[in-house]
Amino acid sequence: MTDPIDRSTGDQDSSSEADSARSGGSDQHEDTDADTETPPTSPPDLDDVVLDNLDTGSDGSDEASRGLFDDLLEGEPIFENKEVLRPSYTPHKLPHREEQINNMATILVTALRGDTPSNILIYGKTGTGKTASAKFVSEELETTSQKYEVPCEVEYINCEVTDTQYRVLAQLANKFIDKNTEVIDDRVAELDDLRSRAREDEAALDGTEFTGVEGIDERIESLEEDKAGFEEVPMTGWPTDRVYSSFFDAVDYHERVVVIMLDEIDKLVEKSGDDTLYNLSRMNSELENSRVSIMGISNDLKFTDFLDPRVKSSLGEEEIVFPPYDANQLRDILQARSDVAFKGDALSDDVIPLCAAFAAQEHGDARRALDLLRTAGELAERGQTDQVEEAHVRQAQEKIELDRVVEVVRTLPTQSKIVLFAIILLEKNGVHSINTGEVFNIYKNLCEEIDADVLTQRRVTDLISELDMLGIVNAVVVSKGRYGRTKEISVSVPTEETEAVLLSDSRLGDIEDVQPFVQARFDN
Ligand code: ADP
Ligand code: MG
């Protein structure tokens, strides 16, 4: 696969890079490695590589050259192989996904019999193992098809990255053009060889479709012509129907079954509608040599509500659901990974159960569980302890949560940032039970200060509700008896950090003295 976002091969690259960096020059790790079971070839963490390179630049292990990093390197490292905890790593065993994987395989095995498999739609929340399972199945499928020499190909596209019809079709067209080129090159090489043998002895042609060397010449010429006719689709600029026909011709160039995996398919539909799916799902009636089957993967259970009914029924011929993992299942997943990721007894007993419990609350997200475990390990490493403890997991949970908040706040639209800033200012000045009117007054002043448009109070109320849904503020409706109802607003994220993120926005950074605005509250 030449998929740019498939980083499983990238991982191998980085570890072999790491190995060669280690073998060059004096290696300060040798002592540490000698008294543990670390095989000398095990890939070290990338961070180490950088340090190694620094070391080899100086005069090696000479005491005089001990620098900033030496003490840090001395501590017994916690990790054996941190890479296996990263999201980019594709595991070869997926506990608690046997049923889903078998279902996929049962449907796709049709392709190995030369028929068209039903289209499949896979649903499940983030971190339930959809991508990992689909990639696992597709690798197995391709391997088996090579073994039995049945032409079957799987193409993986991540629609969060490739999110328009043009780009999906262009990417597919170019992948198939590459594959067709390879097929032609192989065939030409074969024919070339046959031709040389036939020139020496005509008998070489016995049992082939050729009666003379001229026939081979012609065939090679026509293949070369086909190849010259393939035109790479540019990433922009062509009319969509031209891109589509390039893709169509490339797929139909020779007989085969093609499985197109569209991961994060809901993002594609959300951004660009269902035209791509419509076009893909009706291709089979026009293809002459090949057959296409689609496997869509969605995080959003309801995304088919937005599809054209024809697309919906075609795409959902088979549906497979990936339920959230429970805490016990997450434990198994973490255990399997940690055996490879950590040194012998680097984890204290309660670490995995706690990571599993936190992630189970987070809708059974295995990605979150692995993040927690990796971050806890990194915190322990940084603290120069030799064991990961429960406290590291709790710290990791806070860190990940804060990172999430920072990211959400950083990417808010400017107007929402101003509203949030107004709420924070009120809270910092000791105002309790903040209401919408108060927020609006401060908001208005802030807008004037930085020359932003002032929205209506009604819109500001909507923005507050959005911040509530994002979990950044908490807005509860309280009844004020005969005075009607109002909202009581409070900030539900760490204020200092959030304020810092807001002020790092170039527009909000212009706000100079905030005190007068808060005073304004008392003028009304
Ligand atoms: P999704 O695509 O559903 O959002 P992923 O397949 O990307 O989820 O899984 C998230 C992370 O959890 C990945 O690192 C993946 O390797 C890991 N993971 C998920 N399910 C399992 C499992 N059953 N066994 C081992 N690792 C898993
Ligand atoms: Mg995924």
XYZ file of C-alpha atoms and ligand atoms in Angstrom:
552
model
C 0.000 0.000 0.000
C 1.226 3.471 -0.799
C -1.292 5.146 1.451
C 0.323 8.264 2.947
C -1.484 7.991 6.237
C -0.689 4.349 6.793
C 2.194 4.794 9.135
C 2.684 1.184 10.117
C 5.560 0.938 7.682
C 6.840 4.307 8.841
C 7.244 2.823 12.269
C 9.535 0.183 10.933
C 11.548 2.826 9.190
C 12.015 4.798 12.335
C 13.137 1.813 14.324
C 15.674 0.731 11.742
C 16.898 4.319 11.574
C 17.146 4.132 15.317
C 19.089 0.893 15.145
C 21.636 2.248 12.755
C 22.005 5.405 14.819
C 22.707 3.225 17.821
C 25.237 1.020 16.161
C 27.277 3.997 14.997
C 29.748 5.418 17.527
C 30.066 4.776 21.244
C 26.861 3.603 22.824
C 26.154 4.789 26.324
C 23.271 2.365 26.635
C 25.374 -0.732 26.559
C 25.743 -1.052 30.337
C 22.064 -0.541 30.955
C 21.135 -3.021 28.268
C 23.550 -5.640 29.556
C 21.848 -6.109 32.894
C 18.330 -6.313 31.509
C 16.894 -8.742 29.009
C 16.885 -6.119 26.246
C 18.023 -7.687 23.021
C 20.587 -5.312 21.513
C 18.486 -4.948 18.364
C 15.296 -3.832 20.101
C 14.303 -0.444 18.729
C 15.026 2.277 21.273
C 12.794 5.254 21.696
C 13.407 7.953 19.112
C 14.296 10.445 21.820
C 17.271 8.283 22.660
C 18.513 8.440 19.124
C 18.862 12.172 19.238
C 20.803 11.928 22.454
C 23.027 9.214 21.029
C 23.889 11.396 18.107
C 24.842 14.232 20.412
C 27.081 11.898 22.337
C 28.907 10.560 19.346
C 29.715 14.107 18.299
C 31.849 14.532 21.420
C 34.585 12.290 22.715
C 32.282 9.528 23.904
C 31.913 8.487 27.515
C 34.677 10.710 28.881
C 33.584 12.042 32.303
C 34.496 15.586 31.269
C 31.897 15.561 28.523
C 28.978 14.681 30.791
C 26.233 17.094 29.953
C 22.683 17.983 30.498
C 21.342 14.656 29.247
C 23.647 12.162 30.885
C 21.884 12.070 34.235
C 18.557 11.683 32.515
C 19.862 8.775 30.516
C 21.094 6.968 33.619
C 17.685 6.241 35.105
C 16.450 2.783 34.228
C 14.204 3.407 31.263
C 10.597 2.459 31.766
C 9.799 1.703 28.183
C 10.981 -1.219 26.167
C 9.267 -0.028 22.995
C 7.058 3.011 23.288
C 5.996 2.915 19.631
C 3.541 0.091 20.225
C 1.469 2.442 22.392
C 1.114 5.035 19.659
C -2.042 5.277 17.541
C -0.001 4.737 14.373
C 0.950 1.209 15.409
C -1.215 -1.533 13.904
C -1.419 -4.529 16.240
C -1.571 -8.024 14.765
C -3.858 -9.333 17.469
C -7.106 -7.603 18.301
C -8.666 -9.122 21.420
C -12.466 -8.817 21.673
C -12.886 -8.094 17.994
C -12.914 -11.704 16.786
C -16.612 -11.603 15.961
C -16.422 -8.397 13.903
C -13.278 -9.545 12.121
C -14.876 -12.893 11.271
C -17.971 -11.155 9.960
C -15.878 -8.978 7.679
C -13.880 -11.951 6.459
C -17.010 -14.006 5.778
C -18.351 -11.255 3.559
C -15.071 -10.473 1.810
C -14.052 -14.069 1.091
C -16.397 -13.812 -1.911
C -13.723 -11.666 -3.525
C -11.296 -14.575 -3.400
C -13.807 -16.676 -5.313
C -13.802 -13.986 -7.986
C -17.267 -12.625 -7.142
C -18.297 -9.236 -5.858
C -18.630 -9.023 -2.071
C -21.594 -7.132 -0.625
C -20.897 -3.592 0.411
C -20.280 -3.260 4.132
C -20.978 -0.454 6.515
C -19.116 -0.439 9.813
C -20.282 1.653 12.740
C -18.864 2.396 16.135
C -17.631 5.230 18.303
C -14.031 6.396 18.144
C -11.470 4.055 19.622
C -13.543 0.893 19.215
C -10.989 -0.694 16.880
C -12.690 -0.115 13.521
C -9.651 1.135 11.624
C -7.311 -1.394 13.202
C -9.672 -4.295 12.398
C -10.346 -3.137 8.856
C -6.640 -2.781 8.116
C -5.944 -6.160 9.597
C -8.618 -7.789 7.444
C -7.469 -6.008 4.309
C -3.869 -7.113 4.784
C -4.998 -10.711 5.249
C -7.205 -10.478 2.185
C -4.404 -9.195 -0.006
C -1.956 -11.785 1.271
C -4.385 -14.614 0.608
C -5.236 -13.296 -2.834
C -1.549 -13.328 -3.729
C -1.197 -16.830 -2.382
C -3.999 -18.157 -4.557
C -3.256 -15.753 -7.408
C -6.775 -14.351 -7.433
C -6.666 -10.718 -8.511
C -8.077 -8.820 -5.542
C -7.008 -5.412 -4.331
C -7.902 -3.305 -1.333
C -7.579 0.467 -1.333
C -7.784 2.378 1.931
C -8.766 6.026 2.018
C -9.111 8.157 5.111
C -11.909 10.572 4.257
C -11.054 12.901 7.084
C -7.925 13.762 5.106
C -9.265 13.140 1.613
C -12.582 14.854 2.017
C -13.994 15.824 -1.376
C -15.309 13.746 -4.258
C -12.574 15.113 -6.499
C -9.814 14.136 -4.129
C -11.205 10.692 -3.349
C -11.584 9.857 -7.042
C -8.227 11.378 -7.961
C -6.451 9.459 -5.228
C -8.104 6.201 -6.286
C -7.415 6.855 -9.974
C -3.731 7.468 -9.299
C -3.402 4.390 -7.113
C -4.895 2.193 -9.817
C -2.796 3.851 -12.505
C 0.282 2.977 -10.433
C -0.885 -0.595 -10.032
C -1.682 -0.944 -13.720
C 1.741 0.411 -14.581
C 3.302 -2.213 -12.334
C 1.241 -4.960 -13.946
C 2.336 -3.794 -17.394
C 5.990 -3.571 -16.415
C 5.898 -7.108 -15.035
C 4.163 -8.417 -18.124
C 6.586 -6.654 -20.472
C 9.537 -8.098 -18.577
C 8.037 -11.578 -18.954
C 7.429 -11.073 -22.647
C 10.918 -9.702 -23.129
C 12.344 -12.797 -21.588
C 10.151 -15.056 -23.685
C 11.229 -13.170 -26.790
C 14.934 -13.690 -26.117
C 14.372 -17.365 -25.496
C 12.263 -17.677 -28.648
C 14.992 -16.042 -30.708
C 17.357 -18.776 -29.671
C 14.868 -21.571 -29.937
C 11.361 -21.296 -31.443
C 10.254 -24.122 -29.136
C 10.094 -21.634 -26.298
C 6.790 -20.496 -27.769
C 5.198 -23.916 -27.450
C 2.213 -23.767 -25.202
C 2.043 -19.954 -25.342
C -0.486 -17.866 -27.236
C 2.270 -16.695 -29.614
C 3.230 -18.271 -32.917
C 6.186 -16.037 -33.647
C 8.455 -13.367 -32.247
C 6.505 -10.684 -34.153
C 3.425 -11.477 -32.109
C 5.375 -10.749 -28.946
C 6.689 -7.510 -30.411
C 3.164 -6.388 -31.153
C 1.927 -7.277 -27.706
C 4.765 -5.401 -26.013
C 4.123 -2.417 -28.214
C 0.448 -2.350 -27.353
C 1.164 -2.645 -23.627
C 3.654 0.203 -23.842
C 1.023 2.230 -25.654
C -1.489 1.573 -22.884
C 1.057 2.670 -20.345
C 1.879 5.849 -22.222
C -1.840 6.600 -22.296
C -2.179 6.600 -18.492
C -2.313 10.136 -17.275
C -1.836 10.959 -13.607
C -4.792 12.973 -12.271
C -3.681 16.321 -10.840
C -4.887 17.093 -7.316
C -6.996 20.002 -8.617
C -8.131 21.448 -11.879
C -9.884 18.759 -13.870
C -13.657 18.612 -14.268
C -15.010 15.936 -11.914
C -16.404 13.758 -14.697
C -12.971 13.552 -16.273
C -11.495 12.448 -12.949
C -14.266 9.894 -12.616
C -13.657 8.420 -16.057
C -9.907 8.237 -15.412
C -10.648 6.320 -12.251
C -13.204 4.130 -14.001
C -10.834 3.227 -16.840
C -7.987 2.533 -14.455
C -10.111 0.150 -12.365
C -11.482 -1.601 -15.427
C -8.093 -2.023 -17.080
C -7.996 -5.683 -16.186
C -10.029 -8.314 -14.401
C -10.051 -8.082 -10.617
C -12.157 -7.470 -7.538
C -11.496 -4.179 -5.820
C -12.457 -3.395 -2.244
C -12.497 0.315 -1.513
C -12.304 1.111 2.191
C -13.594 4.561 3.016
C -12.651 5.276 6.611
C -14.360 8.199 8.387
C -16.947 8.117 5.611
C -19.266 10.323 7.686
C -16.738 13.173 7.379
C -16.836 12.893 3.601
C -20.640 13.002 3.507
C -20.745 15.873 5.971
C -18.278 17.918 3.953
C -19.172 17.009 0.380
C -22.514 15.205 0.318
C -23.143 11.723 -1.023
C -22.215 12.126 -4.724
C -19.028 10.108 -4.334
C -20.891 7.219 -2.741
C -23.613 7.414 -5.350
C -21.093 7.209 -8.174
C -19.096 4.407 -6.579
C -22.126 2.335 -5.700
C -23.483 2.257 -9.230
C -20.188 1.535 -10.982
C -20.578 -2.233 -11.127
C -23.346 -2.088 -13.693
C -20.949 -0.387 -16.108
C -17.642 -2.080 -15.390
C -16.693 -4.776 -17.886
C -13.628 -6.465 -16.423
C -13.564 -5.651 -12.762
C -15.944 -5.385 -9.811
C -15.970 -2.879 -6.986
C -17.112 -3.378 -3.432
C -17.251 -0.620 -0.848
C -16.512 -0.823 2.832
C -17.549 2.344 4.646
C -16.462 3.045 8.217
C -18.292 5.610 10.302
C -18.011 7.014 13.810
C -21.455 8.507 13.507
C -24.258 6.008 13.916
C -26.802 8.253 12.265
C -24.901 9.398 9.217
C -26.974 7.331 6.773
C -29.966 9.537 7.620
C -28.427 12.104 5.297
C -27.926 9.733 2.393
C -29.952 9.362 -0.769
C -32.129 6.262 -0.124
C -30.557 4.408 -3.072
C -27.069 5.020 -1.726
C -28.200 4.065 1.739
C -29.596 0.700 0.712
C -26.667 -0.113 -1.540
C -24.013 0.841 0.965
C -25.693 -0.847 3.901
C -26.089 -4.290 2.334
C -24.220 -5.610 5.341
C -23.759 -3.755 8.597
C -21.278 -4.509 11.341
C -21.390 -2.752 14.691
C -18.346 -2.181 16.901
C -19.663 -1.734 20.443
C -17.660 0.220 23.030
C -15.212 -1.821 25.101
C -15.958 -2.336 28.759
C -13.296 -1.948 31.438
C -12.395 -5.655 31.417
C -11.895 -5.751 27.690
C -9.780 -2.594 27.833
C -7.623 -4.289 30.470
C -6.937 -7.181 28.114
C -6.046 -4.814 25.292
C -3.730 -2.782 27.515
C -2.136 -5.881 28.982
C -1.259 -7.266 25.570
C 0.351 -4.009 24.499
C 2.129 -3.291 27.747
C 3.911 -6.645 27.639
C 5.782 -5.353 24.617
C 5.852 -1.667 25.477
C 7.234 -1.694 29.022
C 10.216 -3.190 30.791
C 9.547 -6.247 32.951
C 8.020 -4.806 36.123
C 7.709 -1.160 35.177
C 3.969 -1.128 35.891
C 2.588 -1.322 39.385
C -0.488 -3.523 39.690
C -3.186 -0.892 39.674
C -1.965 1.022 36.602
C -3.711 -1.005 33.903
C -7.014 -1.372 35.775
C -7.104 2.368 36.399
C -6.334 3.290 32.774
C -9.039 0.832 31.705
C -11.534 2.298 34.149
C -10.910 5.895 33.034
C -11.198 4.951 29.362
C -14.334 2.895 29.969
C -15.977 6.076 31.238
C -14.780 7.753 28.071
C -17.255 5.645 25.982
C -14.944 2.598 26.016
C -12.284 4.251 23.916
C -9.186 2.062 23.436
C -7.282 4.998 21.962
C -7.799 6.949 25.171
C -6.752 3.945 27.252
C -3.500 3.602 25.311
C -2.858 7.364 25.466
C -3.303 7.263 29.217
C -0.916 4.386 29.621
C 1.727 5.972 27.405
C 1.409 9.382 29.066
C 1.556 7.835 32.543
C 4.746 6.042 31.502
C 6.226 9.263 30.178
C 5.402 11.104 33.384
C 7.066 8.353 35.424
C 10.076 8.489 33.135
C 10.292 12.244 33.534
C 9.997 11.882 37.307
C 12.941 9.478 37.133
C 11.129 6.778 39.038
C 11.448 3.188 37.975
C 7.786 2.276 38.270
C 4.606 3.725 36.869
C 2.222 4.311 39.761
C -1.464 5.052 40.123
C -0.607 8.735 40.684
C 1.007 8.917 37.249
C -2.207 7.673 35.681
C -4.250 10.313 37.476
C -1.775 12.979 36.390
C -1.935 11.646 32.849
C -5.731 11.814 32.904
C -5.555 15.487 33.929
C -2.951 16.261 31.309
C -4.917 14.648 28.490
C -8.095 16.383 29.600
C -6.294 19.737 29.698
C -4.778 19.137 26.261
C -8.261 18.472 24.955
C -9.611 21.699 26.471
C -6.725 23.726 25.111
C -7.343 22.334 21.653
C -11.091 22.995 21.769
C -10.612 26.547 23.056
C -7.837 27.322 20.594
C -10.019 26.390 17.636
C -13.165 28.237 18.752
C -14.447 30.976 16.417
C -13.455 34.476 17.559
C -16.958 35.394 18.729
C -17.148 32.344 20.985
C -13.722 33.174 22.345
C -14.886 36.662 23.281
C -17.976 35.270 25.007
C -15.853 32.758 26.918
C -13.396 35.456 27.879
C -16.247 37.572 29.256
C -17.409 34.663 31.431
C -13.885 34.065 32.699
C -13.437 37.743 33.563
C -16.626 37.722 35.590
C -15.656 34.579 37.420
C -12.156 35.833 38.132
C -13.670 38.913 39.683
C -15.623 36.837 42.108
C -19.028 37.115 40.453
C -21.167 34.090 41.304
C -24.310 32.899 39.541
C -23.317 34.740 36.383
C -26.289 35.402 34.115
C -26.571 35.947 30.372
C -27.162 39.698 30.677
C -23.943 40.147 32.605
C -21.999 38.135 30.074
C -23.518 40.152 27.267
C -22.475 43.493 28.791
C -18.863 42.476 29.216
C -18.895 40.817 25.813
C -20.122 44.055 24.191
C -17.346 46.078 25.792
C -14.724 43.586 24.748
C -15.984 43.652 21.157
C -15.759 47.420 21.066
C -12.254 47.300 22.459
C -10.994 45.029 19.706
C -13.251 46.317 16.914
C -15.210 43.094 16.510
C -18.848 42.958 15.381
C -21.292 42.900 18.282
C -23.793 40.078 18.008
C -27.303 40.247 19.475
C -27.900 38.994 22.993
C -29.890 36.163 21.506
C -26.910 34.974 19.438
C -24.667 35.303 22.468
C -27.095 33.076 24.377
C -26.722 30.492 21.590
C -22.943 30.689 21.774
C -23.114 30.103 25.514
C -25.200 26.970 24.873
C -22.577 25.770 22.400
C -19.814 26.300 24.949
C -21.958 24.314 27.367
C -22.253 21.454 24.891
C -18.487 21.443 24.400
C -18.138 21.055 28.145
C -16.262 24.347 28.538
C -18.892 26.161 30.565
C -21.768 24.916 32.581
C -25.054 26.771 32.013
C -28.034 25.713 34.083
C -31.466 27.221 33.759
C -32.787 28.339 37.110
C -36.233 29.577 37.913
C -36.446 33.009 39.509
C -40.036 32.582 40.612
C -42.198 35.348 39.272
C -39.172 37.044 37.692
C -39.030 34.240 35.145
C -36.091 32.031 34.332
C -32.450 32.774 33.767
C -29.227 30.905 33.134
C -26.544 30.544 35.726
C -23.199 30.196 34.045
C -19.901 28.952 35.391
C -16.619 27.944 33.806
C -16.020 24.195 33.951
C -12.397 24.148 32.770
C -9.224 25.451 34.450
C -9.498 29.238 34.125
C -5.817 30.205 34.130
C -4.881 27.905 31.267
C -8.014 28.739 29.315
C -7.409 32.468 29.673
C -3.851 32.008 28.456
C -5.077 30.178 25.376
C -7.639 32.917 24.679
C -5.061 35.669 25.005
C -2.743 33.864 22.622
C -5.283 34.602 19.885
C -3.932 37.573 17.968
C -7.226 39.464 18.195
C -7.964 38.864 21.846
C -4.333 39.531 22.661
C -5.096 43.196 21.918
C -7.293 43.511 24.977
C -5.208 45.501 27.372
C -6.737 46.504 30.633
C -9.645 44.265 31.433
C -10.583 45.688 34.794
C -12.835 48.511 33.534
C -15.057 46.054 31.678
C -15.909 44.121 34.735
C -16.736 47.342 36.508
C -19.263 47.963 33.779
C -21.383 45.244 35.269
C -22.191 47.488 38.213
C -23.086 50.437 36.000
C -26.111 48.643 34.628
P -11.448 3.533 15.600
O -11.026 3.441 14.173
O -12.672 2.735 15.916
O -11.578 4.948 16.086
P -8.879 2.369 16.092
O -8.971 1.132 15.296
O -8.096 3.484 15.504
O -10.324 2.875 16.500
O -8.315 1.995 17.528
C -7.800 2.977 18.420
C -6.543 2.460 19.062
O -6.833 1.352 19.899
C -5.524 1.971 18.070
O -4.242 2.267 18.572
C -5.766 0.480 18.028
O -4.580 -0.189 17.685
C -6.188 0.183 19.446
N -7.156 -0.911 19.533
C -8.478 -0.811 19.322
N -9.081 -1.997 19.501
C -8.101 -2.871 19.838
C -8.088 -4.265 20.177
N -9.208 -4.991 20.203
N -6.908 -4.810 20.485
C -5.768 -4.089 20.473
N -5.722 -2.793 20.174
C -6.869 -2.170 19.865
Mg -10.685 4.967 12.845
